[in-house]
């Protein structure tokens, strides 16, 4: 792998501090390289191997001059606010349903150029838990910074479009998204991915969310259209008193995706819900890694992940609940269920509990298996064909998670996208 | 090494053999020590070669470091790898000289006076019951064709069996501690149950006369031939003061067609004092292979001692329809740490495994369950059920669960569940109200929590283990 960092660095010279961070981070990356399965957290996703096998000539994406995106990709019949990113760079935003005075949106590029602004987010360039994060710090040159003021609730969902076009082919794209919600504010947001012409690219994104007192953030990841992309998404959340973070992942599309969610419950009564479905076929490889850190009393977390694996696909769920010594009265729950429907597919799960407080209620469960023969017999005895019966069971199995979505409009949208996909799949 | 030194070492080697009673191997880990051990055990040439192979492999290995309990680096050159039994003059002469705390524990466990003496290392005269018991038992075993002897004896008398099976489950190329053991193991048990024989009694190291003096590097090999059955008990049932810091034993089990091995352990090594000083590092590799069809291996362990317990008794389910079971209670108190669990590797068709693990953590202790369930693509209709429950007592301790579940077969069925909780005030109140004091109440509740596992223990152990559970947690509540 020969990433031409110096070239990138020279054409992106800016604040001295940032330049230093870039150089330092890239050095760290160079020492470690792409993560391999020897690293515990990458045990089931050998990224180095995957990249060498799929990218002959992976290059750094260095901004594109093209600012035109394909209008047809916008979701129709769904009232929403928009933020549009093309190849990781901020293009435009529209908040026609909202009071724009309450919303501050800036491109990360403009912030990286301003010393005062950059100082505010500098701390987020420090985290070097794995080499992908270091690489991101070194190569990020755009993204979005969104601040929502206190006491403001969004009227309509916000869709963050992540579009990719031909210029991204064989490139590694790095960006960061920052969202911060003030006290008592509310946001429902959809992270939506689409790429054109089935191009092959690697997207390395870091999201940082701050959810202040009494605020609610609902986030939906939609990764539904089958494409040839490779992704690593790391989401870090700081939750304060009485806040709610709700995350749903529709993990159907890309060749490779590793979603990491690190949620820190920092104050009383904050809660975190992570639900998701994976429906994989072909040789797709999806992984979800969650890390819910209960750092304070009376917090609640719950995770429900359901997966269906076909063909040669590979699914992984690595969930962790950490309960600090201070975090008494914690309520933590984790459940992973998987159906393996093909001889060549595999599912790995590692539901982990790390508990240092005694007055807690923590449990997890994990099951893996095939469709119950008796259920199929029951349906067939009522006149369904075997294929119909199978499909019905798979649909019902996954729909249980979609039912947990609390926003009715988003639920309809996700339901329809899911149905589209499941009708194409040969169960 | 210079030529001169080699010469010297050679001389030294022959010097050792004169009196095993009073000489221990020189400090340190090197080829000469390996040769010394092999020599003193009067081992044949092939065994020495085997050890040396392990030793040369060891040089390229690093200690694993992924475990949860961290410990200061062990200086392997600062250990004695062979130490002859203590001479009679060293040991206490009567129970009066033994630590009164120890005696108190013995009394609580209901161990007869004669056994107390033996366990404390007091030289006991030949009248001692279990000696004669052991010999009568031995006669019965020989009649059935069962071989039960120290492994060093087996190497000399049954080389074919040992050659065939030693290292076949835990190869000498395994991880650091297993390889270390292969190079320097001093003694252990060897059991062979011939075809179709059901071992008439529970075999136990307890019956073996030199059991209490076996070194820190034990090696146990149990082979159950076709259609046989054996139940094996391991361990000391009373606290044993032990200066040894590192205990790295290897246990290999082989079950052929239709055979069953039941292996029970009650481990109560010295856990260190209340501030976490001293105590044993119990890094044991235990692995069983269900080689034959319909074979079964069942591990039961009650782990209450050791400063650090780090072990994963595992089953490799090769034969079709084979069954692996793992029942575990791990109790950690004060500054004890445990990282234990199991591995179930399903290779054959219709293989089944069951894991029941109960972890109890009190004081400043850390208790981790780590387990692997792996279903390979050929293991059709494999079935696994795992349950691991943790109980926390006090807010300074930790309980962790790290299961790895890897499935590559669409016909397999895997279930895993885990819970973490504490003893509720209501439960305690209920017991107190009925006249039990705090400690009795805790012991009762914890025993109930562990019942599923305790039931699996053979009769001889069950009673003692139950009491042990109570004793290990003394003073942890209130």
mmCIF file of C-alpha atoms in Angstrom, chain A residues 40 43-44 325 328 340 342-343 346-358 362-370, chain B residues 68 366 392 394-408 410 412-422:
data_model
loop_
_atom_site.group_PDB
_atom_site.id
_atom_site.type_symbol
_atom_site.label_atom_id
_atom_site.label_comp_id
_atom_site.label_asym_id
_atom_site.label_seq_id
_atom_site.Cartn_x
_atom_site.Cartn_y
_atom_site.Cartn_z
ATOM 1 C CA UNK A 40 -8.588 -8.104 19.283
ATOM 2 C CA UNK A 43 -10.464 -10.297 15.088
ATOM 3 C CA UNK A 44 -13.351 -10.940 12.754
ATOM 4 C CA UNK A 325 -17.742 1.488 39.784
ATOM 5 C CA UNK A 328 -24.948 1.783 40.396
ATOM 6 C CA UNK A 340 -27.528 -18.689 9.124
ATOM 7 C CA UNK A 342 -26.372 -21.016 3.851
ATOM 8 C CA UNK A 343 -23.608 -23.529 4.227
ATOM 9 C CA UNK A 346 -20.673 -17.428 9.022
ATOM 10 C CA UNK A 347 -21.710 -15.403 12.004
ATOM 11 C CA UNK A 348 -19.530 -14.437 14.922
ATOM 12 C CA UNK A 349 -20.680 -12.787 18.042
ATOM 13 C CA UNK A 350 -18.941 -11.547 21.108
ATOM 14 C CA UNK A 351 -21.373 -10.031 23.577
ATOM 15 C CA UNK A 352 -19.233 -8.773 26.379
ATOM 16 C CA UNK A 353 -19.971 -7.528 29.881
ATOM 17 C CA UNK A 354 -17.451 -5.701 32.035
ATOM 18 C CA UNK A 355 -18.958 -4.794 35.346
ATOM 19 C CA UNK A 356 -17.493 -3.063 38.376
ATOM 20 C CA UNK A 357 -20.640 -2.058 40.257
ATOM 21 C CA UNK A 358 -22.748 -4.477 42.218
ATOM 22 C CA UNK A 362 -27.081 -6.575 33.239
ATOM 23 C CA UNK A 363 -27.730 -9.443 30.940
ATOM 24 C CA UNK A 364 -27.071 -10.551 27.442
ATOM 25 C CA UNK A 365 -28.134 -13.278 25.128
ATOM 26 C CA UNK A 366 -26.942 -14.561 21.815
ATOM 27 C CA UNK A 367 -28.421 -17.206 19.596
ATOM 28 C CA UNK A 368 -27.374 -18.518 16.214
ATOM 29 C CA UNK A 369 -29.186 -21.135 14.236
ATOM 30 C CA UNK A 370 -31.355 -21.988 11.292
ATOM 31 C CA UNK B 68 -7.649 -9.630 32.139
ATOM 32 C CA UNK B 366 -12.046 -9.536 39.509
ATOM 33 C CA UNK B 392 -21.237 -9.470 42.771
ATOM 34 C CA UNK B 394 -19.656 -5.276 47.296
ATOM 35 C CA UNK B 395 -18.861 -2.416 44.963
ATOM 36 C CA UNK B 396 -15.107 -2.799 44.769
ATOM 37 C CA UNK B 397 -15.165 -5.995 42.756
ATOM 38 C CA UNK B 398 -15.763 -6.751 39.097
ATOM 39 C CA UNK B 399 -17.477 -9.432 37.056
ATOM 40 C CA UNK B 400 -16.934 -9.783 33.338
ATOM 41 C CA UNK B 401 -18.234 -12.003 30.599
ATOM 42 C CA UNK B 402 -16.438 -12.348 27.305
ATOM 43 C CA UNK B 403 -17.931 -15.059 25.151
ATOM 44 C CA UNK B 404 -16.752 -15.700 21.607
ATOM 45 C CA UNK B 405 -19.325 -17.384 19.434
ATOM 46 C CA UNK B 406 -18.227 -18.395 15.961
ATOM 47 C CA UNK B 407 -20.590 -20.256 13.721
ATOM 48 C CA UNK B 408 -19.860 -21.468 10.225
ATOM 49 C CA UNK B 410 -26.201 -23.303 8.957
ATOM 50 C CA UNK B 412 -26.015 -25.523 14.060
ATOM 51 C CA UNK B 413 -27.917 -24.148 16.961
ATOM 52 C CA UNK B 414 -26.212 -21.972 19.547
ATOM 53 C CA UNK B 415 -27.621 -20.270 22.575
ATOM 54 C CA UNK B 416 -25.837 -18.064 25.019
ATOM 55 C CA UNK B 417 -27.111 -16.148 27.963
ATOM 56 C CA UNK B 418 -25.521 -14.315 30.806
ATOM 57 C CA UNK B 419 -26.710 -12.349 33.766
ATOM 58 C CA UNK B 420 -25.077 -10.273 36.445
ATOM 59 C CA UNK B 421 -26.673 -9.510 39.758
ATOM 60 C CA UNK B 422 -26.075 -9.217 43.474
#
